[in-house]
Every structure is written in structure tokens, then in C-alpha cells.
PDB file of C-alpha atoms in Angstrom:
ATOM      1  CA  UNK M   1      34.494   6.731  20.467  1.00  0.00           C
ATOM      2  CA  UNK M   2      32.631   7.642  23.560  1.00  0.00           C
ATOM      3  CA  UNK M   3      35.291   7.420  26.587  1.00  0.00           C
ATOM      4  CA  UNK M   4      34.746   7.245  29.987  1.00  0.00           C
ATOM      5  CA  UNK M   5      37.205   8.775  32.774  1.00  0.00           C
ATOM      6  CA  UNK M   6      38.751   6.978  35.697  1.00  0.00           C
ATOM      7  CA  UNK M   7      35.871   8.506  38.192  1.00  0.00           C
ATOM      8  CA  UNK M   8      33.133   7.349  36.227  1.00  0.00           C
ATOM      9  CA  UNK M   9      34.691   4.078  36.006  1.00  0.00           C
ATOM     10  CA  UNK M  10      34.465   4.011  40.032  1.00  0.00           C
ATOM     11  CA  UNK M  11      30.922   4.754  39.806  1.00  0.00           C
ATOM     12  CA  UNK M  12      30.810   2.479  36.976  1.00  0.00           C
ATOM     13  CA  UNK M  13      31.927  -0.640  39.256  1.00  0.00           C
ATOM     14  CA  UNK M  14      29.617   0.310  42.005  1.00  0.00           C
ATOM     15  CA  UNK M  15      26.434   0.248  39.388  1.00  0.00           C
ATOM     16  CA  UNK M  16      27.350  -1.327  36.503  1.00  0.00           C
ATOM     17  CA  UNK M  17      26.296   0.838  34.464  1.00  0.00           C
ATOM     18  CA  UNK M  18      27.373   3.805  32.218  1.00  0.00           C
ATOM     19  CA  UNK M  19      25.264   6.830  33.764  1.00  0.00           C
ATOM     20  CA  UNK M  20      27.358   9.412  31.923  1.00  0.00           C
ATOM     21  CA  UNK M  21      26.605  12.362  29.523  1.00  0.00           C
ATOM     22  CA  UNK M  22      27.392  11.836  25.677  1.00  0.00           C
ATOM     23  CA  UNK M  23      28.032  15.445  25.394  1.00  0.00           C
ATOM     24  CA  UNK M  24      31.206  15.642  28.375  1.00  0.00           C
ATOM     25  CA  UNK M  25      32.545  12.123  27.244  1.00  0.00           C
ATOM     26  CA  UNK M  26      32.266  11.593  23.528  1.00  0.00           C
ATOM     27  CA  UNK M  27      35.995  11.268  22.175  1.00  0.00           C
ATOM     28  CA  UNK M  28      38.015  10.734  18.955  1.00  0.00           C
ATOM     29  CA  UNK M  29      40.643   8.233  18.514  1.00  0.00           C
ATOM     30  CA  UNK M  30      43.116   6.154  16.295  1.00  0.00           C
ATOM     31  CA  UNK M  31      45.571   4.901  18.315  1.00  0.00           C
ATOM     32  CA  UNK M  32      48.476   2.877  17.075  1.00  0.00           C
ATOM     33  CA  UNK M  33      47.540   3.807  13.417  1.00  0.00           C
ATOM     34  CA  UNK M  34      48.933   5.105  10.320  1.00  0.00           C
ATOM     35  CA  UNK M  35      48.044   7.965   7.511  1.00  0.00           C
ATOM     36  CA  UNK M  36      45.803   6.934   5.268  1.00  0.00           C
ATOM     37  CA  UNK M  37      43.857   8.347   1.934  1.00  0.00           C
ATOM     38  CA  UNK M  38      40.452   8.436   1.381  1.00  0.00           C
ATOM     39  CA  UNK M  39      40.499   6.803  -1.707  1.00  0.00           C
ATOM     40  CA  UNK M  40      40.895   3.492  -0.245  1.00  0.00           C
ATOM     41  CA  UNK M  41      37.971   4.087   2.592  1.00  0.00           C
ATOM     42  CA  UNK M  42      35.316   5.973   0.286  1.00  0.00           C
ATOM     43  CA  UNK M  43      32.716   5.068   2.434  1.00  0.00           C
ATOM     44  CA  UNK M  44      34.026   6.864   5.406  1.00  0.00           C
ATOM     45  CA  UNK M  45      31.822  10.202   6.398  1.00  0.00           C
ATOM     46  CA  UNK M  46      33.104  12.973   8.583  1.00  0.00           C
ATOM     47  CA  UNK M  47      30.026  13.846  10.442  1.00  0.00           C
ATOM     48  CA  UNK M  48      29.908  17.469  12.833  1.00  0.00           C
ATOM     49  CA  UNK M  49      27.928  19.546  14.675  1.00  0.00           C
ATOM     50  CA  UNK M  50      29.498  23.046  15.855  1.00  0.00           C
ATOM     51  CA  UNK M  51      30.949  21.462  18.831  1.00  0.00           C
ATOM     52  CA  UNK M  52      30.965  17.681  17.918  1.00  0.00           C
ATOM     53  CA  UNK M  53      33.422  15.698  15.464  1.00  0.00           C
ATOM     54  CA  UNK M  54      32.199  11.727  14.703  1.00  0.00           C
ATOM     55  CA  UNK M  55      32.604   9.245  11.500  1.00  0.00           C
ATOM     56  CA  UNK M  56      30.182   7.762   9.436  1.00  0.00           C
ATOM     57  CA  UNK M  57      29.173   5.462   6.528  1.00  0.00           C
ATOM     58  CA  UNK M  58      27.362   5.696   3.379  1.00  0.00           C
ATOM     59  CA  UNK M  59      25.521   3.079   2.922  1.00  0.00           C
ATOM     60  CA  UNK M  60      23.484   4.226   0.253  1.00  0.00           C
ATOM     61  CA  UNK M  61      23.564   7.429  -1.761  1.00  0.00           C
ATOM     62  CA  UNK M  62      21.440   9.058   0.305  1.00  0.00           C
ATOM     63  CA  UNK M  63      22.182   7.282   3.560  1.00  0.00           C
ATOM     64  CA  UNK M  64      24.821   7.496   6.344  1.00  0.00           C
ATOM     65  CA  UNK M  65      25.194   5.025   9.174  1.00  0.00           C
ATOM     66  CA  UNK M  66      26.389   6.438  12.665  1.00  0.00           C
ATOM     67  CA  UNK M  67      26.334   5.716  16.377  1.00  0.00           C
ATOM     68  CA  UNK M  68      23.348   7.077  18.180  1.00  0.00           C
ATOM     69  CA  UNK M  69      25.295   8.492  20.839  1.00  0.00           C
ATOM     70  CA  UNK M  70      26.736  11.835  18.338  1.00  0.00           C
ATOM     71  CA  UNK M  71      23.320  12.883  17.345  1.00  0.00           C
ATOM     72  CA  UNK M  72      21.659  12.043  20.690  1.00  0.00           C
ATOM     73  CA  UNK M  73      19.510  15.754  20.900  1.00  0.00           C
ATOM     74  CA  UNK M  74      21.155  17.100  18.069  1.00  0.00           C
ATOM     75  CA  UNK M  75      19.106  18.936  15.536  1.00  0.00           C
ATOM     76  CA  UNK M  76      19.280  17.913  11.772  1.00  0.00           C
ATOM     77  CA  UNK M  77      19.842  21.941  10.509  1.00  0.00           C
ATOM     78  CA  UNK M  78      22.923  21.583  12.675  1.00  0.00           C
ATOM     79  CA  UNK M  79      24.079  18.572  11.027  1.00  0.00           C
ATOM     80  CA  UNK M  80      26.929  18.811   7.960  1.00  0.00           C
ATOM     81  CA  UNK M  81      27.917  15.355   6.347  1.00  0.00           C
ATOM     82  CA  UNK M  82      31.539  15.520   4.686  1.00  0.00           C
ATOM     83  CA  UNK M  83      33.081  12.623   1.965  1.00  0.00           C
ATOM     84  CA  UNK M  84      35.081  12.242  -0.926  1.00  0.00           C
ATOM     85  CA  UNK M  85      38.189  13.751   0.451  1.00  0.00           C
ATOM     86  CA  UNK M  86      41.006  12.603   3.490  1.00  0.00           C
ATOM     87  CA  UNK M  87      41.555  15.930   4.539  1.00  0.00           C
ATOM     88  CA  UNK M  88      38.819  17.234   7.579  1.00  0.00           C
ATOM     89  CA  UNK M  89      36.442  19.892   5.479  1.00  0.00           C
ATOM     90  CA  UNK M  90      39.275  20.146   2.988  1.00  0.00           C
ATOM     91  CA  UNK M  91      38.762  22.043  -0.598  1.00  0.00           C
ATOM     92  CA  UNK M  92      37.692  18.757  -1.963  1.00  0.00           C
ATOM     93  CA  UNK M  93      35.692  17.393   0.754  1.00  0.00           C
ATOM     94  CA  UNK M  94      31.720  16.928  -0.536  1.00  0.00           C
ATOM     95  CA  UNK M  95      29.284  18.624   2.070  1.00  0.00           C
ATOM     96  CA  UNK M  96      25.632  17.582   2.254  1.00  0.00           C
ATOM     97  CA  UNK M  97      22.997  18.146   4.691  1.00  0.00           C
ATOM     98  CA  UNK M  98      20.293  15.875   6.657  1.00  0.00           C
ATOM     99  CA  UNK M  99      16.785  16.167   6.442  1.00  0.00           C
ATOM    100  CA  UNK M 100      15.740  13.262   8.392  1.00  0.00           C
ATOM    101  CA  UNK M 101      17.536  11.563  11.916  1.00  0.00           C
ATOM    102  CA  UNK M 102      16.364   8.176  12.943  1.00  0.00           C
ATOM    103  CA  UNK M 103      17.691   7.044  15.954  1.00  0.00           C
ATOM    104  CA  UNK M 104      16.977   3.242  17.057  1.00  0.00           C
ATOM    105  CA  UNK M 105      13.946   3.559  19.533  1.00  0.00           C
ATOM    106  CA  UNK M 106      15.769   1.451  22.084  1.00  0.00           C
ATOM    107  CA  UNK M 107      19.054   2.841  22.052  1.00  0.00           C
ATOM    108  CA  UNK M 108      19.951   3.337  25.370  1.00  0.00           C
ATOM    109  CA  UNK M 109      22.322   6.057  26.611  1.00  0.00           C
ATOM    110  CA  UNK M 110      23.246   4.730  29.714  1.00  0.00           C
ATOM    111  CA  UNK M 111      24.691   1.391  28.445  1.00  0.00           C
ATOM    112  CA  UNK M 112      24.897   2.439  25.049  1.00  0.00           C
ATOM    113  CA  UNK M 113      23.061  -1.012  24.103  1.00  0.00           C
ATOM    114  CA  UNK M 114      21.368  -0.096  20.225  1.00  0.00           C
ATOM    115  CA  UNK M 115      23.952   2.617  19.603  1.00  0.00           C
ATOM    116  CA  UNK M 116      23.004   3.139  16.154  1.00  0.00           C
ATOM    117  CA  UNK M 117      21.199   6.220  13.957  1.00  0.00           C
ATOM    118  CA  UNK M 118      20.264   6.419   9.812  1.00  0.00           C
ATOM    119  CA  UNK M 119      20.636  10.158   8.351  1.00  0.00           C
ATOM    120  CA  UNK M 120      19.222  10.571   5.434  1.00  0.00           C
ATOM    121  CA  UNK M 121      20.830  13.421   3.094  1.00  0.00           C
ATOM    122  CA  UNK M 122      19.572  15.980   1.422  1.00  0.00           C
ATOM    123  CA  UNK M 123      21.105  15.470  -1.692  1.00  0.00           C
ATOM    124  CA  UNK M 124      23.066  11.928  -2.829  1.00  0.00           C
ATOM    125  CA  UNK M 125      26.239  12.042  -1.685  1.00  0.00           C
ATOM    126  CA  UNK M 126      28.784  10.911  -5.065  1.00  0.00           C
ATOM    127  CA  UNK M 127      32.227  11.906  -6.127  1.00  0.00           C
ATOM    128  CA  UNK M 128      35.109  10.540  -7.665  1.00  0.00           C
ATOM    129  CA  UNK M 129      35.987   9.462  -3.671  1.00  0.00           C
ATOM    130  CA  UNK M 130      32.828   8.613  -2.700  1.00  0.00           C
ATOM    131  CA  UNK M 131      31.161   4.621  -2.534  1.00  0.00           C
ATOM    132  CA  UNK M 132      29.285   3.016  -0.685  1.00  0.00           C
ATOM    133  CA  UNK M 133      29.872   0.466   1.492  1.00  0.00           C
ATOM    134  CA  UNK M 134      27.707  -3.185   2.277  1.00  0.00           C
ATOM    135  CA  UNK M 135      26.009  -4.033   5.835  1.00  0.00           C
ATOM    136  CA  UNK M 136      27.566  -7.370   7.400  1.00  0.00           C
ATOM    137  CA  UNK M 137      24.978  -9.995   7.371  1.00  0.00           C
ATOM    138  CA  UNK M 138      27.818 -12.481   9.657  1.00  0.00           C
ATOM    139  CA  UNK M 139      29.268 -11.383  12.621  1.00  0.00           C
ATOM    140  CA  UNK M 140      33.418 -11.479  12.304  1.00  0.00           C
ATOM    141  CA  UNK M 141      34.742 -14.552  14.002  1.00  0.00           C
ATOM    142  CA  UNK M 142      37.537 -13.629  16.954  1.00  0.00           C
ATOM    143  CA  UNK M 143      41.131 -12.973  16.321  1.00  0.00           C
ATOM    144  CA  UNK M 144      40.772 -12.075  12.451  1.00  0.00           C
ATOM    145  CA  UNK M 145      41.948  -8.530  11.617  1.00  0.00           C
ATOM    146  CA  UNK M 146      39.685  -5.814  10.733  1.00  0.00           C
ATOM    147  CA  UNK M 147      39.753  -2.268   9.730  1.00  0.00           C
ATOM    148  CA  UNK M 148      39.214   1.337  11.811  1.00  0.00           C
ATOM    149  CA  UNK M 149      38.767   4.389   9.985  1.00  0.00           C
ATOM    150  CA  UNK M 150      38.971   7.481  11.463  1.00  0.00           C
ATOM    151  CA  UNK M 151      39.822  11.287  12.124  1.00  0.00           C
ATOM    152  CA  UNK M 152      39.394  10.769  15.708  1.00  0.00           C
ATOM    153  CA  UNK M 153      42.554  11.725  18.077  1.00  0.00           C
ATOM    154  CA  UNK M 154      45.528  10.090  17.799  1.00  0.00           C
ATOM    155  CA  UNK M 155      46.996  10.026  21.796  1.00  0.00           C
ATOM    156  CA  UNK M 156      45.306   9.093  24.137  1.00  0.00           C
ATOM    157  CA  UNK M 157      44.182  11.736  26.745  1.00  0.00           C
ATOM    158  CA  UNK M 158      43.960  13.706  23.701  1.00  0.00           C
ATOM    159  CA  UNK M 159      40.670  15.857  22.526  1.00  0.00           C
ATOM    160  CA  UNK M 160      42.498  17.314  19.571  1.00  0.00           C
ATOM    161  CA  UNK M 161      41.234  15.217  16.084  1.00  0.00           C
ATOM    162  CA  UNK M 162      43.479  14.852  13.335  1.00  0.00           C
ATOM    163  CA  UNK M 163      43.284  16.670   9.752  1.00  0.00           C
ATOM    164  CA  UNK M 164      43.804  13.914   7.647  1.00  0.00           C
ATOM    165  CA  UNK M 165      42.091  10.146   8.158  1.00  0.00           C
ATOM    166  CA  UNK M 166      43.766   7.359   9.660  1.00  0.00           C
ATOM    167  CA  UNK M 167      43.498   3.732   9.596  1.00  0.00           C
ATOM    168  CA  UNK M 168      44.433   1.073  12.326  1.00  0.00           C
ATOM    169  CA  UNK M 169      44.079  -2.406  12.122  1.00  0.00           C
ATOM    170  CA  UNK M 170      43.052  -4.483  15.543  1.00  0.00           C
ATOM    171  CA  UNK M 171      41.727  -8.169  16.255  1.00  0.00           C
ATOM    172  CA  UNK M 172      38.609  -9.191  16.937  1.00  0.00           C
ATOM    173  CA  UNK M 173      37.372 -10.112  20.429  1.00  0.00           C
ATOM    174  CA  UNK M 174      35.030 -13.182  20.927  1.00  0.00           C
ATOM    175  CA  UNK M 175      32.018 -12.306  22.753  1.00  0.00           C
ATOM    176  CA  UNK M 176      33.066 -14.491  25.828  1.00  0.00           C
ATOM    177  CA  UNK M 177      36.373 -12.744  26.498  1.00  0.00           C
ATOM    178  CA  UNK M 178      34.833  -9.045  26.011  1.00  0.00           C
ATOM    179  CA  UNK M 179      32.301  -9.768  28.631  1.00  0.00           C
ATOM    180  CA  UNK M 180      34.974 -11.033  30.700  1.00  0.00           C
ATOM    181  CA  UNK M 181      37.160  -8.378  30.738  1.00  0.00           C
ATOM    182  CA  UNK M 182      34.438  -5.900  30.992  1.00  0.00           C
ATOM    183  CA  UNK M 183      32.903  -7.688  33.783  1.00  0.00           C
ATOM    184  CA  UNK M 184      31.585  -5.603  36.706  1.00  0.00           C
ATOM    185  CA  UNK M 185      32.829  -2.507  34.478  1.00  0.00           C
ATOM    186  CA  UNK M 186      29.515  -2.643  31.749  1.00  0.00           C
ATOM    187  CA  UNK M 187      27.208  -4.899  30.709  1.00  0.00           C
ATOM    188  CA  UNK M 188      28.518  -6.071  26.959  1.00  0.00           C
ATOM    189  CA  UNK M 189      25.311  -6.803  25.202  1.00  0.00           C
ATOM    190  CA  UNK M 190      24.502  -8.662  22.012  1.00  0.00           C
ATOM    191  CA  UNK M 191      24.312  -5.442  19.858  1.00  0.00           C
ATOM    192  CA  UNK M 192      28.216  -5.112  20.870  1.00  0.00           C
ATOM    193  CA  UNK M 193      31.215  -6.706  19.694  1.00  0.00           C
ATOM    194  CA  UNK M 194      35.094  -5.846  20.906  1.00  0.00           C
ATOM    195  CA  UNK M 195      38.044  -5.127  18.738  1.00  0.00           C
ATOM    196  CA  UNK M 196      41.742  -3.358  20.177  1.00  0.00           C
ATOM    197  CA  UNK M 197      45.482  -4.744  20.411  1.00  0.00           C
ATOM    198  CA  UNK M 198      45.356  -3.912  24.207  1.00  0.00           C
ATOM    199  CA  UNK M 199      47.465  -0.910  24.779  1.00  0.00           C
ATOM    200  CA  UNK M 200      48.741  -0.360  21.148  1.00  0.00           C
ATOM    201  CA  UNK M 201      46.069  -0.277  19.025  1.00  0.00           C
ATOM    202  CA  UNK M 202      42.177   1.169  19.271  1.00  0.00           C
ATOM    203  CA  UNK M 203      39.991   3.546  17.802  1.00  0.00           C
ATOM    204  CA  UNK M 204      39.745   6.711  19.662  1.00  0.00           C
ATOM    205  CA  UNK M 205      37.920  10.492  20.885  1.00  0.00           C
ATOM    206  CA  UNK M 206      35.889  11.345  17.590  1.00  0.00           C
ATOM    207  CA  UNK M 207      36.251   7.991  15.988  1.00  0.00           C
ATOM    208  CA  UNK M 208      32.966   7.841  17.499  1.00  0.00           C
ATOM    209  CA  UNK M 209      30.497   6.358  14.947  1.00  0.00           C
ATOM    210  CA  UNK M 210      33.264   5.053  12.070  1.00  0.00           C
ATOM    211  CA  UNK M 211      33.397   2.262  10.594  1.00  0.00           C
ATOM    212  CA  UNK M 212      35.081  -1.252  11.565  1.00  0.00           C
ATOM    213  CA  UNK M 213      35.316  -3.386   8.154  1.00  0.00           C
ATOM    214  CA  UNK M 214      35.970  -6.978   7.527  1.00  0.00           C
ATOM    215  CA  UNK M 215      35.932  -8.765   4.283  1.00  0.00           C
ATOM    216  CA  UNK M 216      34.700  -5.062   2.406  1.00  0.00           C
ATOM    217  CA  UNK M 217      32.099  -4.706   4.729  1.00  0.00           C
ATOM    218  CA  UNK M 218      31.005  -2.639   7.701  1.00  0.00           C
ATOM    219  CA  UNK M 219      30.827  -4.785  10.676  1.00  0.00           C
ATOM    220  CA  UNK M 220      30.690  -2.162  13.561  1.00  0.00           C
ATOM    221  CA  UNK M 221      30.280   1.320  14.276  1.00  0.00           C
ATOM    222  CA  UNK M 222      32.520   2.509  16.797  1.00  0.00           C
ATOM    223  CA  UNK M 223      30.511   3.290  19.917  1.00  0.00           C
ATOM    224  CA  UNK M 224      32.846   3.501  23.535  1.00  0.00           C
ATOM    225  CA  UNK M 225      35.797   2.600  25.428  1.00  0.00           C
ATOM    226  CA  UNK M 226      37.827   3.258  28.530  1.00  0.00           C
ATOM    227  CA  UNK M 227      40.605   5.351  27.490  1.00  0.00           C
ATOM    228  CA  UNK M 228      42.372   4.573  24.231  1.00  0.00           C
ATOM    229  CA  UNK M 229      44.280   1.608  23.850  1.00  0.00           C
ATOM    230  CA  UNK M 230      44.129   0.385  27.246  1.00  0.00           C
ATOM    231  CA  UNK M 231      43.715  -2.824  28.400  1.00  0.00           C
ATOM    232  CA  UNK M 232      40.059  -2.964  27.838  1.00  0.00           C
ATOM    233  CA  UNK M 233      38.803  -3.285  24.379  1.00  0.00           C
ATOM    234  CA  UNK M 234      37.076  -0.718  21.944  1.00  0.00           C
ATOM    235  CA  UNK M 235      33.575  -1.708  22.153  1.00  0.00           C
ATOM    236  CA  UNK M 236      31.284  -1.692  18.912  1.00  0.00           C
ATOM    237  CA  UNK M 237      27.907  -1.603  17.665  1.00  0.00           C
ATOM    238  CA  UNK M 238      27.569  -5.197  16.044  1.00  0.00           C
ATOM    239  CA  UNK M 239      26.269  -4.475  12.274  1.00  0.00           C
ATOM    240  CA  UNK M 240      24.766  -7.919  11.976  1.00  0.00           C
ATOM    241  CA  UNK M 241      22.450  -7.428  15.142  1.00  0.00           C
ATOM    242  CA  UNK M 242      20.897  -3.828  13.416  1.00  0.00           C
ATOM    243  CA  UNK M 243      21.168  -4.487   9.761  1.00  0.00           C
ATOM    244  CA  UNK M 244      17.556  -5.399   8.877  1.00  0.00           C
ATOM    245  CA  UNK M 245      16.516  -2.709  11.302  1.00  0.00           C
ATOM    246  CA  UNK M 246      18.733  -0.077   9.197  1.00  0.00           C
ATOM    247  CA  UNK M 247      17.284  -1.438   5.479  1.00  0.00           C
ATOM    248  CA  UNK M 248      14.017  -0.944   6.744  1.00  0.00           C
ATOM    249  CA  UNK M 249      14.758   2.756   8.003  1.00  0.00           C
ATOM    250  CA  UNK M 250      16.061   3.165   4.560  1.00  0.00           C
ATOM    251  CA  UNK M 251      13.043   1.353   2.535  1.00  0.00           C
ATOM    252  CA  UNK M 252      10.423   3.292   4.727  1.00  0.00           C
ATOM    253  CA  UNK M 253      12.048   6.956   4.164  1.00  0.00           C
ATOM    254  CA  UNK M 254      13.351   6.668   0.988  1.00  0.00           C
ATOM    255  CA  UNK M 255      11.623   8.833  -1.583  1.00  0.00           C
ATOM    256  CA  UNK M 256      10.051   7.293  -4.624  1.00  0.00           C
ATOM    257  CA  UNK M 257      11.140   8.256  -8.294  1.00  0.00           C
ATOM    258  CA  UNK M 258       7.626   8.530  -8.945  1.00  0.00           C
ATOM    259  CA  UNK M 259       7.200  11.109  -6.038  1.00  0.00           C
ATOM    260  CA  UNK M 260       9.860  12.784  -7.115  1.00  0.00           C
ATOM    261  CA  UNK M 261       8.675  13.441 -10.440  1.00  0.00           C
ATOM    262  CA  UNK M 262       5.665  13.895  -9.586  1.00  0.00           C
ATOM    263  CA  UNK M 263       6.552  16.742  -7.203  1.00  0.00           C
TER     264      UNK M 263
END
């Protein structure tokens, strides 16, 4: 999840807007959350750069869905896609590379509005701990529960991520009462939605880009918040509002079987 300190939250109230680099604020985080095992979130992707640590979500075989802001100016040669095991790059963790990085062409760093990008892989990623996981058509109603997965950081304050995944489970947030508590802080658009037990429960630094899942499906990608489990939400990238933009990413780039024979 992409953080933002206490100074850029002054500047933040003076503008209303988030005017701060991805690089010095990206964080991971599962606050308030417990162990997990990977064999009950197969879909979940460790995606890393040298210096970066975010989540993911295979969607198809071939395709991971992320938050824009982790591979904002990142090359795809310095891209490695992990799955199939709970442990960080364990001994059973599946690696695969990405050939292709398609970031939504109105993503917008400084309010994060659009915070979505497809990777396309290499190679398919499959394993014994490896599925793939459906795209929300229906945006959660307030209130229910729903499901973070993560290896993000487990304090707040923290930059250290955890080894092994973790899971929390937080309520939804109707749109009214996000933009409520977020108002003169950011603008909450329609490509958000909120989610956090206020101070006790939130995704967190490196979560960034993991999955929220209701019903068996993803419903958000973690995006940014103020601190970990404060009093302000975790804010999300809705799935609903950038599903058919995603399929089509995924229908335009996918290769053929018959080019693939044929080649």
C-alpha cells in the first residue's frame, strides 16, 4: 500500500491532492492479521523489483493484476513474478518473468485515480499452489467482510515485509463515508473503494497491489493509505470500475495458439 507521511498530509490539506513520489512512499502492510498459507490464496503473486516488494493476482495463466503505482517507470527485465508458495522467494515459490507492462493510460500518480497495470508472463504461471482468481463484475456492498492478502509489513511505521503471507479480514466502506472521512485529505474517486477496522485492522507497506476478495473474487487491488490502521481507511482500486478495461488488455495481447504454432 502506498502511504503517505504526516508532512505530506499537511501539504495534502492545503492542495488536495497527493503530489508525492511512488518510489519514497510505497509501503507494505497487514495490520491486525494472522499467518496464513498459500494454499488457501493461490491467486496471490509476490511481485519485486531489486528495491520494490508489491502483491499481485493471476488472473489468467499468463496474466497478473497489480496497482499501477509499483511498476510506475519500472522496466519489464527487472520484473520477477513469484506464486505457488507462502514463503517470500522460498524453495517452492514459482518464478516467471514479464514480457509485456500495460499500465491504464489514465492512471494518475498524483491522486492515484486508475491505479491499475496487466503483466503479461513469459511463461504460464501453474503449480500445485497456483489458480486463478475471477474479476468482480458487482461492487461489494458496505459493512460485509472481505479478504487482504499480503506479505506487506506487519507494524505500522514499519518498512520491513514479512516472510510468510498474511491474511486480515476488514469491512467494507460505503462510498459516502470514505469520501467523508477523506474529505479535504484526497479526492476518493469512483475507481476507489475503502476497506480497514480503523486502527486495528488494514493492509499495509508492500501490500501494495494485493488482492481484496469477496465472495471468491478480487474486488480491489490495494492502492494507498495514511499510515496503517489509522483512522482513515485503506483505499482500493475498485475491480468492477477496470474489469472490462483489464479483459480487453488481456484479449488484445494474448498470443494465439495458431501463432504459436505457427512460430
Amino acid at each position: 500500500m502506498l502511504a503517505i507521511s504526516r508532512e505530506q498530509l499537511l501539504i495534502l490539506c492545503y492542495s488536495l491532492l497527493v503530489s508525492v513520489d511512488a518510489q519514497d512512499v510505497v509501503q507494505p502492510r497487514i495490520i491486525g492479521g494472522q499467518v496464513s498459507d498459500i494454499k488457501y490464496e493461490k491467486y496471490l503473486m509476490l511481485v519485486t523489483t531489486s528495491t520494490e516488494v508489491c502483491g499481485g493476482s493471476l488472473i489468467k495463466p499468463l496474466w497478473v493484476i497489480t496497482a499501477a503505482h509499483c511498476v510506475r517507470n519500472v522496466k519489464k527485465e527487472d520484473l520477477r513474478i513469484y506464486g505457488g508458495a507462502s514463503n517470500q522467494e522460498g524453495p517452492h515459490a514459482i518464478l516467471r518473468y514479464v514480457d509485456l507492462i500495460v499500465i491504464r493510460p489514465d492512471f494518475n500518480m498524483n491522486t492515484l485515480n486508475m491505479d491499475v497495470a496487466a503483466l503479461r508472463l513469459t511463461s504460464q504461471m501453474v503449480g500445485a499452489n497456483v489458480e486463478t482468481i475471477e474479476l468482480a463484475s458487482q461492487v461489494v456492498p458496505p459493512r460485509v467482510l472481505v479478504k487482504v492478502s499480503g506479505w506487506g509489513s506487519t507494524k505500522s511505521g514499519s518498512s520491513v515485509a514479512v516472510k510468510r503471507v498474511h491474511t486480515v479480514w476488514v469491512p467494507m466502506w460505503s462510498m459516502s463515508s470514505c469520501r467523508s472521512i477523506y474529505y479535504g485529505i484526497h479526492r476518493i474517486t469512483r475507481s476507489m473503494t475503502c476497506a480497514a477496522k480503523p486502527y486495528r485492522k488494514d493492509a499495509c507497506d508492500g501490500d501494495s497491489g494485493g488482492p481484496l476478495v469477496y465472495n471468491g473474487q478480487l474486488a480491489g487491488i490495494v492502492s494507498f493509505g495514511y499510515g496503517c490502521a489509522t483512522r482513515l481507511p485503506g483505499v482500493y482500486t475498485s475491480v468492477p470500475q477496470i474489469r472490462n478495461w483489464f479483459l480487453n488488455i488481456v484479449k488484445e495481447h494474448t498470443p494465439s495458439a495458431s501463432s504459436n504454432n505457427s512460430s
